[in-house]
Amino acid sequence: MIDRFGLLLVVLGFCVAVASCGGGSKYEELVFPETREAEMLYVTGEDEILPNAFKMEVADSMIVMAGPLDNRWIHVYHRDKGRPLAHYLPNGSGPDEVIASFEFRQNPTGTEVFDLATGQIKCFNNDWHCVSSLAPDLSKDSLVVKKLHFLQDGRTLFEINTDLSHSRQGFTIMRDGCRGNVYLDSPVDDEPEDNACMLDRHCVAFSPDGLKFASATLEGFILETFDIDNLDIKKRSVRMFYPYESVERDGFIGYSDRNVKGVVSMTGSDRYIVASFNGTVDGMAPTDITVWDWEGNPIRRYALDVIVLAMDLSPDNPDVIYALVQRRNEETRIAKITCPGLLD
């Protein structure tokens, strides 16, 4: 027979369970209204060594990626045949070199790249000679640049911290030396301090018209969307699907192995966000192609058996994505993924 103390523990446990499952949670259930089939075709052969890239741009006949490979950082491949066409930008500290670059912007006169190691934006002409360099300095506003993202119209979105301790993270946009507002609102501001400082807006994607951008986390899953008014950022929506935990290991704060993994890579159209989404606690699990509107509503998903590490929409077929993909324990390859009705 259970004693009074045992009965009290049972009642308290039931109350806690009810409270945790009640309507007070800000995290919502993730349900995709529709699931469709996708078809994937490898563009590169299994023996082709590819860069560890985080950014991919697809043009009429080329795919351009940024990442380390054979002492170079910018790599060009034939879009449909997969053969390498050129490798640019040597690794190093010289005037025509960079130490670490995963972000670039192409224009008719050349290419801009961001050297993550030195904090410099370097402009190269079409012969890949550096014609100018600039280290964005936001220290007068007590801001520390974490990383940046180029928009095609000359604007640059900075991911920033408010100090070197990385206690607050946010965004600001600059163009020609002028800066817009500093957006620091965090969807986890009411969480414990360690969790708030660990919020990593892992992926950022823009609408082609430059009026919107989205940010998604890899640990847990929080999807934020924003409107861009010239240089100013305004919150559009915040959707919170999976929480995350931080743990201390050897004196450092890191992510818990129990966290559901969110978005690995992302791109956008004027109507939709397209993201590779994990949805499991296994960081090496395959990612589905998922479609969201700019209010953060899930629209549909396409199941895959690979991890999509980087991707871009085809410029001439609304159902096609070109992507850098990987199967567990295999090398990365470029693939053409056909998703019927992707942008319907």
Short mmCIF file of C-alpha atoms in Angstrom, two decimals:
data_model
loop_
_atom_site.label_atom_id
_atom_site.label_comp_id
_atom_site.label_asym_id
_atom_site.label_seq_id
_atom_site.Cartn_x
_atom_site.Cartn_y
_atom_site.Cartn_z
CA MET A 1 0.00 0.00 0.00
CA ILE A 2 1.32 3.43 -0.89
CA ASP A 3 1.93 5.79 2.05
CA ARG A 4 0.84 9.43 2.24
CA PHE A 5 4.28 10.70 1.22
CA GLY A 6 4.35 8.40 -1.77
CA LEU A 7 0.87 9.51 -2.74
CA LEU A 8 1.98 13.14 -2.54
CA LEU A 9 4.91 12.43 -4.89
CA VAL A 10 2.58 10.78 -7.38
CA VAL A 11 0.18 13.75 -7.31
CA LEU A 12 3.03 16.25 -7.69
CA GLY A 13 4.51 14.27 -10.58
CA PHE A 14 1.15 14.21 -12.32
CA CYS A 15 0.74 17.98 -11.89
CA VAL A 16 4.20 18.65 -13.31
CA ALA A 17 3.51 16.39 -16.28
CA VAL A 18 0.21 18.13 -17.00
CA ALA A 19 1.82 21.55 -16.72
CA SER A 20 4.67 20.61 -19.06
CA CYS A 21 2.22 19.38 -21.69
CA GLY A 22 -0.18 22.25 -21.33
CA GLY A 23 -0.81 25.23 -23.52
CA GLY A 24 1.80 27.38 -21.79
CA SER A 25 4.67 26.12 -23.93
CA LYS A 26 5.88 28.51 -26.62
CA TYR A 27 7.08 25.55 -28.72
CA GLU A 28 4.55 24.28 -31.23
CA GLU A 29 4.10 20.93 -32.89
CA LEU A 30 5.69 20.74 -36.33
CA VAL A 31 3.30 19.30 -38.92
CA PHE A 32 3.83 19.43 -42.68
CA PRO A 33 0.49 19.46 -44.51
CA GLU A 34 1.93 17.60 -47.47
CA THR A 35 4.72 15.14 -48.32
CA ARG A 36 5.93 14.59 -51.88
CA GLU A 37 8.54 12.48 -53.60
CA ALA A 38 11.84 13.90 -54.86
CA GLU A 39 14.24 12.54 -57.45
CA MET A 40 18.00 12.98 -57.06
CA LEU A 41 20.65 12.64 -59.77
CA TYR A 42 24.36 12.93 -59.03
CA VAL A 43 26.15 15.50 -61.18
CA THR A 44 29.70 14.69 -60.06
CA GLY A 45 31.33 11.26 -59.97
CA GLU A 46 32.13 9.47 -56.74
CA ASP A 47 35.87 10.02 -57.27
CA GLU A 48 35.60 13.82 -57.60
CA ILE A 49 36.94 15.54 -54.46
CA LEU A 50 34.78 18.54 -53.53
CA PRO A 51 35.28 21.44 -51.12
CA ASN A 52 33.76 21.55 -47.67
CA ALA A 53 31.44 24.34 -48.76
CA PHE A 54 28.70 26.22 -46.94
CA LYS A 55 27.66 28.48 -49.81
CA MET A 56 26.66 27.56 -53.35
CA GLU A 57 25.46 29.76 -56.21
CA VAL A 58 24.01 28.37 -59.43
CA ALA A 59 24.19 30.28 -62.73
CA ASP A 60 23.16 29.39 -66.29
CA SER A 61 25.96 26.89 -66.83
CA MET A 62 28.05 26.98 -63.66
CA ILE A 63 28.00 26.16 -59.98
CA VAL A 64 30.22 28.28 -57.74
CA MET A 65 31.12 27.18 -54.21
CA ALA A 66 33.29 28.60 -51.43
CA GLY A 67 35.29 26.28 -49.20
CA PRO A 68 38.75 24.73 -48.73
CA LEU A 69 40.09 22.40 -51.44
CA ASP A 70 43.63 22.02 -52.80
CA ASN A 71 44.79 25.27 -51.22
CA ARG A 72 42.01 27.25 -52.95
CA TRP A 73 38.75 28.78 -51.68
CA ILE A 74 36.54 29.48 -54.74
CA HIS A 75 35.58 26.58 -57.02
CA VAL A 76 33.63 26.51 -60.27
CA TYR A 77 31.95 23.42 -61.75
CA HIS A 78 29.91 22.77 -64.87
CA ARG A 79 26.29 22.80 -63.78
CA ASP A 80 25.07 19.70 -65.59
CA LYS A 81 28.24 17.72 -66.29
CA GLY A 82 29.87 18.31 -62.92
CA ARG A 83 33.39 18.69 -64.21
CA PRO A 84 35.62 21.25 -62.45
CA LEU A 85 36.16 24.39 -64.52
CA ALA A 86 38.41 26.48 -62.28
CA HIS A 87 39.74 26.90 -58.74
CA TYR A 88 40.55 30.42 -57.53
CA LEU A 89 41.75 32.34 -54.50
CA PRO A 90 44.84 30.75 -52.91
CA ASN A 91 45.06 30.14 -49.19
CA GLY A 92 47.45 32.50 -47.47
CA SER A 93 48.04 35.95 -46.03
CA GLY A 94 49.25 37.71 -49.17
CA PRO A 95 47.38 40.51 -50.95
CA ASP A 96 45.76 38.14 -53.47
CA GLU A 97 45.04 35.42 -50.88
CA VAL A 98 42.68 34.70 -47.99
CA ILE A 99 43.06 32.54 -44.92
CA ALA A 100 39.46 31.34 -44.58
CA SER A 101 36.52 32.31 -46.76
CA PHE A 102 33.04 30.80 -47.00
CA GLU A 103 31.15 33.88 -48.22
CA PHE A 104 31.37 35.62 -51.61
CA ARG A 105 29.47 37.99 -53.89
CA GLN A 106 29.93 38.11 -57.65
CA ASN A 107 29.46 41.19 -59.83
CA PRO A 108 30.40 42.15 -63.41
CA THR A 109 33.80 43.53 -62.38
CA GLY A 110 34.88 40.72 -60.07
CA THR A 111 34.17 39.03 -56.75
CA GLU A 112 34.00 40.15 -53.14
CA VAL A 113 34.94 37.68 -50.43
CA PHE A 114 34.97 37.83 -46.65
CA ASP A 115 38.08 36.49 -44.92
CA LEU A 116 36.77 35.08 -41.68
CA ALA A 117 40.26 34.87 -40.19
CA THR A 118 41.24 38.51 -40.73
CA GLY A 119 37.77 40.10 -40.72
CA GLN A 120 38.46 41.74 -44.10
CA ILE A 121 36.20 42.12 -47.10
CA LYS A 122 38.45 41.78 -50.14
CA CYS A 123 37.44 42.85 -53.65
CA PHE A 124 39.06 40.97 -56.54
CA ASN A 125 38.92 41.83 -60.22
CA ASN A 126 38.13 39.20 -62.85
CA ASP A 127 41.82 38.22 -62.94
CA TRP A 128 41.64 37.54 -59.18
CA HIS A 129 43.93 40.36 -58.16
CA CYS A 130 42.85 42.17 -55.01
CA VAL A 131 41.92 45.78 -55.81
CA SER A 132 40.72 46.81 -52.35
CA SER A 133 40.20 45.49 -48.84
CA LEU A 134 38.22 46.74 -45.88
CA ALA A 135 37.82 45.46 -42.34
CA PRO A 136 34.32 46.46 -41.15
CA ASP A 137 34.70 48.02 -37.71
CA LEU A 138 31.60 48.20 -35.54
CA SER A 139 33.55 48.50 -32.29
CA LYS A 140 32.52 52.16 -31.85
CA ASP A 141 28.99 50.82 -31.42
CA SER A 142 30.27 48.10 -29.03
CA LEU A 143 29.46 45.45 -31.65
CA VAL A 144 31.62 42.48 -32.61
CA VAL A 145 31.25 40.97 -36.10
CA LYS A 146 30.62 37.23 -35.91
CA LYS A 147 30.07 36.59 -39.63
CA LEU A 148 28.43 38.31 -42.59
CA HIS A 149 26.22 37.61 -45.57
CA PHE A 150 26.33 39.48 -48.89
CA LEU A 151 23.14 40.68 -50.57
CA GLN A 152 23.36 41.11 -54.34
CA ASP A 153 22.49 44.82 -54.31
CA GLY A 154 25.58 45.92 -52.38
CA ARG A 155 24.15 45.61 -48.89
CA THR A 156 25.78 43.37 -46.29
CA LEU A 157 24.07 41.66 -43.37
CA PHE A 158 26.28 41.28 -40.29
CA GLU A 159 25.71 38.74 -37.57
CA ILE A 160 26.97 40.54 -34.48
CA ASN A 161 27.51 40.17 -30.76
CA THR A 162 27.22 43.00 -28.28
CA ASP A 163 30.58 42.14 -26.70
CA LEU A 164 33.41 39.63 -26.84
CA SER A 165 31.66 37.33 -24.36
CA HIS A 166 29.02 36.58 -27.03
CA SER A 167 26.26 37.33 -24.52
CA ARG A 168 23.81 38.79 -27.06
CA GLN A 169 23.55 38.03 -30.75
CA GLY A 170 21.78 39.98 -33.45
CA PHE A 171 21.88 41.52 -36.92
CA THR A 172 22.64 44.80 -38.62
CA ILE A 173 22.87 45.83 -42.30
CA MET A 174 25.41 48.17 -43.91
CA ARG A 175 26.00 49.67 -47.35
CA ASP A 176 28.62 52.24 -48.38
CA GLY A 177 29.57 52.91 -44.77
CA CYS A 178 26.00 53.55 -43.59
CA ARG A 179 24.45 51.27 -41.01
CA GLY A 180 20.82 50.53 -40.22
CA ASN A 181 19.31 49.55 -36.90
CA VAL A 182 20.78 46.89 -34.65
CA TYR A 183 18.31 44.04 -34.18
CA LEU A 184 18.94 42.26 -30.87
CA ASP A 185 15.56 40.74 -29.97
CA SER A 186 16.01 37.07 -29.12
CA PRO A 187 13.26 34.45 -28.97
CA VAL A 188 15.05 32.88 -26.00
CA ASP A 189 15.59 36.03 -23.94
CA ASP A 190 13.59 34.52 -21.09
CA GLU A 191 15.63 31.33 -21.09
CA PRO A 192 18.56 30.71 -18.71
CA GLU A 193 21.56 32.88 -19.57
CA ASP A 194 23.65 30.00 -20.89
CA ASN A 195 20.93 29.03 -23.34
CA ALA A 196 20.35 32.59 -24.51
CA CYS A 197 24.03 33.12 -25.27
CA MET A 198 24.21 29.78 -27.10
CA LEU A 199 21.46 30.65 -29.61
CA ASP A 200 23.16 30.13 -32.95
CA ARG A 201 21.22 31.41 -35.92
CA HIS A 202 22.94 28.82 -38.01
CA CYS A 203 21.52 29.45 -41.49
CA VAL A 204 20.49 32.68 -43.18
CA ALA A 205 18.68 32.99 -46.52
CA PHE A 206 17.33 35.97 -48.46
CA SER A 207 14.48 36.48 -50.87
CA PRO A 208 15.85 37.41 -54.32
CA ASP A 209 14.11 40.81 -54.15
CA GLY A 210 16.18 41.63 -51.04
CA LEU A 211 13.11 42.53 -48.97
CA LYS A 212 13.12 39.55 -46.59
CA PHE A 213 15.49 37.17 -44.88
CA ALA A 214 15.14 34.11 -42.69
CA SER A 215 17.30 32.68 -39.93
CA ALA A 216 17.11 29.11 -38.62
CA THR A 217 18.91 27.19 -35.90
CA LEU A 218 20.66 23.86 -36.18
CA GLU A 219 20.38 22.99 -32.47
CA GLY A 220 16.72 22.70 -31.61
CA PHE A 221 14.64 24.43 -34.26
CA ILE A 222 13.68 28.09 -34.19
CA LEU A 223 12.76 29.80 -37.48
CA GLU A 224 12.73 33.60 -37.60
CA THR A 225 11.77 35.74 -40.59
CA PHE A 226 12.44 39.44 -41.08
CA ASP A 227 11.49 42.30 -43.38
CA ILE A 228 14.25 44.56 -44.70
CA ASP A 229 13.41 48.25 -45.19
CA ASN A 230 16.48 49.71 -46.93
CA LEU A 231 19.01 49.16 -44.10
CA ASP A 232 16.57 48.51 -41.26
CA ILE A 233 15.47 45.11 -39.98
CA LYS A 234 11.95 44.43 -38.71
CA LYS A 235 10.71 41.21 -37.18
CA ARG A 236 8.16 39.41 -39.35
CA SER A 237 7.60 36.11 -37.51
CA VAL A 238 9.13 33.78 -34.93
CA ARG A 239 8.22 30.10 -34.96
CA MET A 240 9.62 27.85 -32.25
CA PHE A 241 9.36 24.11 -32.90
CA TYR A 242 12.05 22.34 -30.87
CA PRO A 243 13.84 23.61 -27.73
CA TYR A 244 17.49 22.96 -27.05
CA GLU A 245 19.62 22.37 -24.00
CA SER A 246 23.15 23.51 -23.26
CA VAL A 247 25.52 21.48 -21.08
CA GLU A 248 28.90 22.13 -19.49
CA ARG A 249 31.83 19.98 -20.56
CA ASP A 250 35.33 20.59 -19.19
CA GLY A 251 34.45 24.13 -18.24
CA PHE A 252 32.87 25.02 -21.61
CA ILE A 253 29.23 25.41 -22.53
CA GLY A 254 28.10 23.20 -25.41
CA TYR A 255 24.98 21.66 -26.87
CA SER A 256 23.30 18.60 -25.40
CA ASP A 257 23.26 15.35 -27.37
CA ARG A 258 19.51 15.22 -26.69
CA ASN A 259 18.81 18.22 -28.90
CA VAL A 260 16.75 17.73 -32.03
CA LYS A 261 18.73 19.00 -35.02
CA GLY A 262 17.11 21.67 -37.16
CA VAL A 263 18.20 23.29 -40.44
CA VAL A 264 21.52 22.44 -42.11
CA SER A 265 21.25 24.66 -45.21
CA MET A 266 18.71 27.07 -46.63
CA THR A 267 17.85 29.24 -49.63
CA GLY A 268 14.89 31.37 -50.63
CA SER A 269 12.53 32.53 -53.36
CA ASP A 270 10.32 35.61 -53.19
CA ARG A 271 7.42 33.41 -52.00
CA TYR A 272 9.08 30.61 -50.06
CA ILE A 273 11.97 29.47 -47.89
CA VAL A 274 13.55 26.15 -48.90
CA ALA A 275 15.54 24.37 -46.20
CA SER A 276 17.24 21.04 -45.59
CA PHE A 277 15.78 19.89 -42.28
CA ASN A 278 16.98 17.09 -40.00
CA GLY A 279 14.33 16.67 -37.29
CA THR A 280 16.20 13.95 -35.32
CA VAL A 281 18.85 13.87 -32.58
CA ASP A 282 21.33 12.31 -35.03
CA GLY A 283 23.45 15.02 -36.60
CA MET A 284 24.43 12.68 -39.44
CA ALA A 285 20.87 11.67 -40.31
CA PRO A 286 19.54 12.49 -43.82
CA THR A 287 17.82 15.82 -44.25
CA ASP A 288 14.52 16.39 -46.02
CA ILE A 289 13.90 19.27 -48.40
CA THR A 290 11.25 21.40 -46.72
CA VAL A 291 9.26 24.39 -47.93
CA TRP A 292 8.01 27.25 -45.70
CA ASP A 293 6.23 30.51 -46.40
CA TRP A 294 7.69 33.77 -45.14
CA GLU A 295 5.43 33.68 -42.08
CA GLY A 296 7.26 30.52 -41.03
CA ASN A 297 4.40 28.14 -41.85
CA PRO A 298 5.45 24.65 -43.03
CA ILE A 299 4.09 23.94 -46.52
CA ARG A 300 5.50 20.60 -47.69
CA ARG A 301 8.47 18.26 -47.40
CA TYR A 302 10.40 15.93 -49.72
CA ALA A 303 12.15 12.91 -48.21
CA LEU A 304 15.82 12.27 -49.09
CA ASP A 305 18.46 9.75 -48.04
CA VAL A 306 21.37 12.25 -48.02
CA ILE A 307 22.43 15.28 -45.99
CA VAL A 308 22.06 18.50 -47.98
CA LEU A 309 25.05 20.62 -46.88
CA ALA A 310 24.59 23.56 -49.26
CA MET A 311 22.09 24.36 -51.99
CA ASP A 312 20.70 26.88 -54.43
CA LEU A 313 17.60 27.03 -56.60
CA SER A 314 17.90 26.43 -60.31
CA PRO A 315 17.71 29.73 -62.26
CA ASP A 316 15.59 28.15 -65.00
CA ASN A 317 13.53 25.34 -63.44
CA PRO A 318 11.36 26.09 -60.37
CA ASP A 319 11.25 22.40 -59.42
CA VAL A 320 15.03 21.90 -59.26
CA ILE A 321 17.64 22.38 -56.56
CA TYR A 322 21.39 21.96 -57.04
CA ALA A 323 23.03 20.82 -53.84
CA LEU A 324 26.20 19.61 -52.16
CA VAL A 325 25.13 16.34 -50.56
CA GLN A 326 26.64 13.54 -48.51
CA ARG A 327 25.67 10.07 -47.41
CA ARG A 328 26.97 8.74 -44.12
CA ASN A 329 30.61 7.60 -44.45
CA GLU A 330 30.78 8.75 -48.08
CA GLU A 331 32.38 11.71 -49.84
CA THR A 332 30.38 14.79 -50.77
CA ARG A 333 28.94 15.09 -54.27
CA ILE A 334 27.01 17.65 -56.29
CA ALA A 335 23.45 16.55 -57.02
CA LYS A 336 20.48 17.76 -59.00
CA ILE A 337 17.31 17.31 -56.92
CA THR A 338 13.95 17.52 -58.65
CA CYS A 339 11.06 18.32 -56.30
CA PRO A 340 7.77 18.46 -58.24
CA GLY A 341 5.77 21.54 -57.30
CA LEU A 342 8.58 22.89 -55.12
CA LEU A 343 7.59 26.56 -55.45
CA ASP A 344 3.88 26.12 -56.25
#
